[in-house]
Amino acid sequence: MVSLPEELQAREAAARRRVEELQAEAVELALRLEKAREDLSRLEITRETVAQVLAELSAAGAEPDVAPGDAPEANESSAPHGVGVMMVPPWREGLVVAVLPDVYRDIVEIIADAPGPVQAKQIVPRIGLPTTTGKIEGTRGKLKRLVERGWLDEDAPGQFSLARQGPGQDRGNS
């Protein structure tokens, strides 16, 4: 017959082994998650780069066909659609917020209405999303994309405001 202290010691050793196994699995899963995130990031960047190159190529090919009197005015723009069109175009003089996809337009308008810099976690509920980590991170990615394209500034890490040279001058609300 096994004594109670020996049984407890055996159970404790088994529990310790299980904790160590689970910790090893957690480390492995964390490494796999990081690799998957890197793969996703590379694919997103590749898709955006291809879309940008295709848009530039199609714009370069279309320019000679436009007659001088038919050129669109600076504030005119059509909503992007179709393959090969950059969803968030770089901001330039005369470009209005209305050219952005709905969620990006909502984000810019929320920031424009804010009294100061805004964080991703403050924007998420205002665009109708649950405040989960995934939604906050997705919104942070959109904010970073808007910064890269000149629509927003990131004054301090995680603090976003309208770009000083950008859309605040001509928001083009719809």
Coordinates of C-alpha atoms in Angstrom, one line a residue:
M1 CA 0.0 0.0 0.0
V2 CA 1.2 3.5 -0.9
S3 CA 1.3 6.1 1.7
L4 CA -0.6 9.4 1.4
P5 CA 2.6 11.6 1.2
E6 CA 4.0 9.3 -1.5
E7 CA 0.8 9.5 -3.5
L8 CA 0.7 13.3 -3.2
Q9 CA 4.3 13.5 -4.2
A10 CA 3.7 11.3 -7.3
R11 CA 0.7 13.5 -8.3
E12 CA 2.7 16.7 -7.8
A13 CA 5.4 15.3 -10.0
A14 CA 2.9 14.4 -12.7
A15 CA 1.3 17.8 -12.5
R16 CA 4.7 19.5 -12.8
R17 CA 5.5 17.4 -15.9
R18 CA 2.1 18.4 -17.4
V19 CA 2.8 22.1 -16.7
E20 CA 6.2 21.8 -18.3
E21 CA 4.7 20.1 -21.4
L22 CA 2.1 22.8 -21.7
Q23 CA 4.7 25.5 -21.4
A24 CA 6.7 23.9 -24.1
E25 CA 3.6 23.7 -26.3
A26 CA 2.8 27.4 -25.5
V27 CA 6.3 28.4 -26.6
E28 CA 5.9 26.4 -29.8
L29 CA 2.5 27.9 -30.5
A30 CA 3.9 31.4 -29.9
L31 CA 6.7 30.8 -32.4
R32 CA 4.2 29.4 -35.0
L33 CA 1.9 32.4 -34.4
E34 CA 4.8 34.9 -34.9
K35 CA 5.8 33.1 -38.2
A36 CA 2.1 33.2 -39.4
R37 CA 1.9 36.9 -38.6
E38 CA 5.2 37.5 -40.5
D39 CA 3.8 35.5 -43.5
L40 CA 0.5 37.5 -43.3
S41 CA 2.4 40.8 -43.2
R42 CA 4.6 39.9 -46.2
L43 CA 1.5 38.9 -48.2
E44 CA -0.3 42.1 -47.3
I45 CA 2.7 44.2 -48.3
T46 CA 3.1 42.2 -51.5
R47 CA -0.6 42.6 -52.4
E48 CA -0.5 46.3 -51.7
T49 CA 2.7 46.7 -53.7
V50 CA 1.3 44.8 -56.7
A51 CA -1.9 46.9 -56.5
Q52 CA 0.1 50.1 -56.4
V53 CA 2.3 49.1 -59.4
L54 CA -0.7 47.9 -61.4
A55 CA -2.6 51.2 -60.6
E56 CA 0.5 53.2 -61.6
L57 CA 0.9 51.2 -64.8
S58 CA -2.8 51.6 -65.7
A59 CA -2.7 55.3 -64.9
A60 CA 0.4 55.8 -67.0
G61 CA -1.2 53.9 -69.9
A62 CA -4.4 55.9 -69.6
E63 CA -3.0 59.4 -69.5
P64 CA -2.3 59.8 -73.2
D65 CA -5.9 58.9 -74.1
V66 CA -7.3 61.8 -72.1
A67 CA -8.1 64.8 -74.2
P68 CA -7.1 68.2 -72.7
G69 CA -10.7 69.3 -72.1
D70 CA -11.7 66.0 -70.6
A71 CA -9.2 66.0 -67.7
P72 CA -10.9 65.5 -64.3
E73 CA -10.7 68.4 -61.9
A74 CA -8.4 68.1 -58.8
N75 CA -11.3 67.4 -56.4
E76 CA -13.0 64.8 -58.6
S77 CA -12.3 61.2 -57.8
S78 CA -14.2 58.0 -58.2
A79 CA -14.4 55.4 -55.5
P80 CA -11.8 52.8 -56.0
H81 CA -13.0 49.4 -57.2
G82 CA -11.8 46.4 -59.1
V83 CA -8.5 44.6 -59.2
G84 CA -5.3 46.5 -59.4
V85 CA -6.5 49.6 -57.6
M86 CA -4.9 50.7 -54.3
M87 CA -7.6 50.8 -51.7
V88 CA -5.9 53.6 -49.7
P89 CA -4.3 56.0 -52.1
P90 CA -1.5 58.3 -50.9
W91 CA -2.9 61.6 -49.9
R92 CA -2.1 64.5 -52.3
E93 CA -3.5 68.0 -52.6
G94 CA -7.1 68.0 -53.8
L95 CA -7.8 64.4 -52.8
V96 CA -10.8 64.1 -50.5
V97 CA -11.7 61.6 -47.7
A98 CA -14.6 60.3 -49.9
V99 CA -12.1 58.3 -52.0
L100 CA -11.2 56.1 -49.0
P101 CA -13.0 52.8 -48.4
D102 CA -15.8 53.3 -45.8
V103 CA -14.0 52.0 -42.7
Y104 CA -10.9 54.2 -43.5
R105 CA -13.1 57.2 -44.1
D106 CA -14.9 56.6 -40.8
I107 CA -11.5 56.4 -39.0
V108 CA -10.3 59.7 -40.6
E109 CA -13.6 61.5 -39.7
I110 CA -13.5 60.2 -36.1
I111 CA -9.9 61.5 -35.7
A112 CA -10.8 64.8 -37.4
D113 CA -13.6 65.3 -34.9
A114 CA -11.5 64.4 -31.9
P115 CA -10.1 67.2 -29.7
G116 CA -6.6 65.6 -29.7
P117 CA -4.6 62.5 -30.7
V118 CA -6.6 59.2 -30.6
Q119 CA -5.6 55.6 -29.9
A120 CA -6.8 52.6 -31.8
K121 CA -8.7 51.3 -28.8
Q122 CA -10.7 54.6 -28.7
I123 CA -11.6 54.3 -32.4
V124 CA -12.8 50.6 -32.4
P125 CA -16.1 51.2 -30.5
R126 CA -16.8 54.3 -32.6
I127 CA -16.7 52.4 -35.8
G128 CA -19.0 49.7 -34.4
L129 CA -16.6 46.9 -33.6
P130 CA -16.2 45.0 -30.4
T131 CA -13.2 46.0 -28.3
T132 CA -11.3 42.8 -28.7
T133 CA -7.6 42.6 -29.1
G134 CA -7.9 41.4 -32.7
K135 CA -10.2 44.3 -33.7
I136 CA -7.9 46.8 -32.0
E137 CA -4.8 45.4 -33.7
G138 CA -6.7 45.4 -37.1
T139 CA -7.6 49.0 -36.6
R140 CA -4.1 49.9 -35.5
G141 CA -2.9 48.4 -38.8
K142 CA -5.4 50.6 -40.7
L143 CA -4.2 53.6 -38.8
K144 CA -0.5 52.8 -39.6
R145 CA -1.5 52.5 -43.3
L146 CA -3.2 55.9 -43.2
V147 CA 0.0 57.3 -41.7
E148 CA 2.1 55.7 -44.4
R149 CA -0.1 57.2 -47.1
G150 CA -0.1 60.7 -45.6
W151 CA -3.7 60.9 -44.3
L152 CA -2.7 60.8 -40.6
D153 CA 0.2 61.6 -38.4
E154 CA 1.4 59.4 -35.5
D155 CA 2.4 62.1 -33.0
A156 CA 3.7 59.6 -30.4
P157 CA 3.6 55.8 -30.5
G158 CA -0.1 54.8 -30.8
Q159 CA -1.3 58.5 -30.8
F160 CA -2.9 59.4 -34.2
S161 CA -4.1 62.7 -35.5
L162 CA -4.9 64.3 -38.9
A163 CA -1.8 64.9 -41.0
R164 CA -0.5 68.5 -40.7
Q165 CA -0.1 68.7 -44.5
G166 CA -3.0 66.4 -45.3
P167 CA -6.7 65.9 -45.3
G168 CA -7.5 68.3 -42.5
Q169 CA -7.3 71.1 -45.1
D170 CA -9.9 69.6 -47.4
R171 CA -11.8 66.8 -45.6
G172 CA -14.5 66.4 -48.3
N173 CA -17.1 64.9 -45.9
S174 CA -19.8 62.9 -47.5

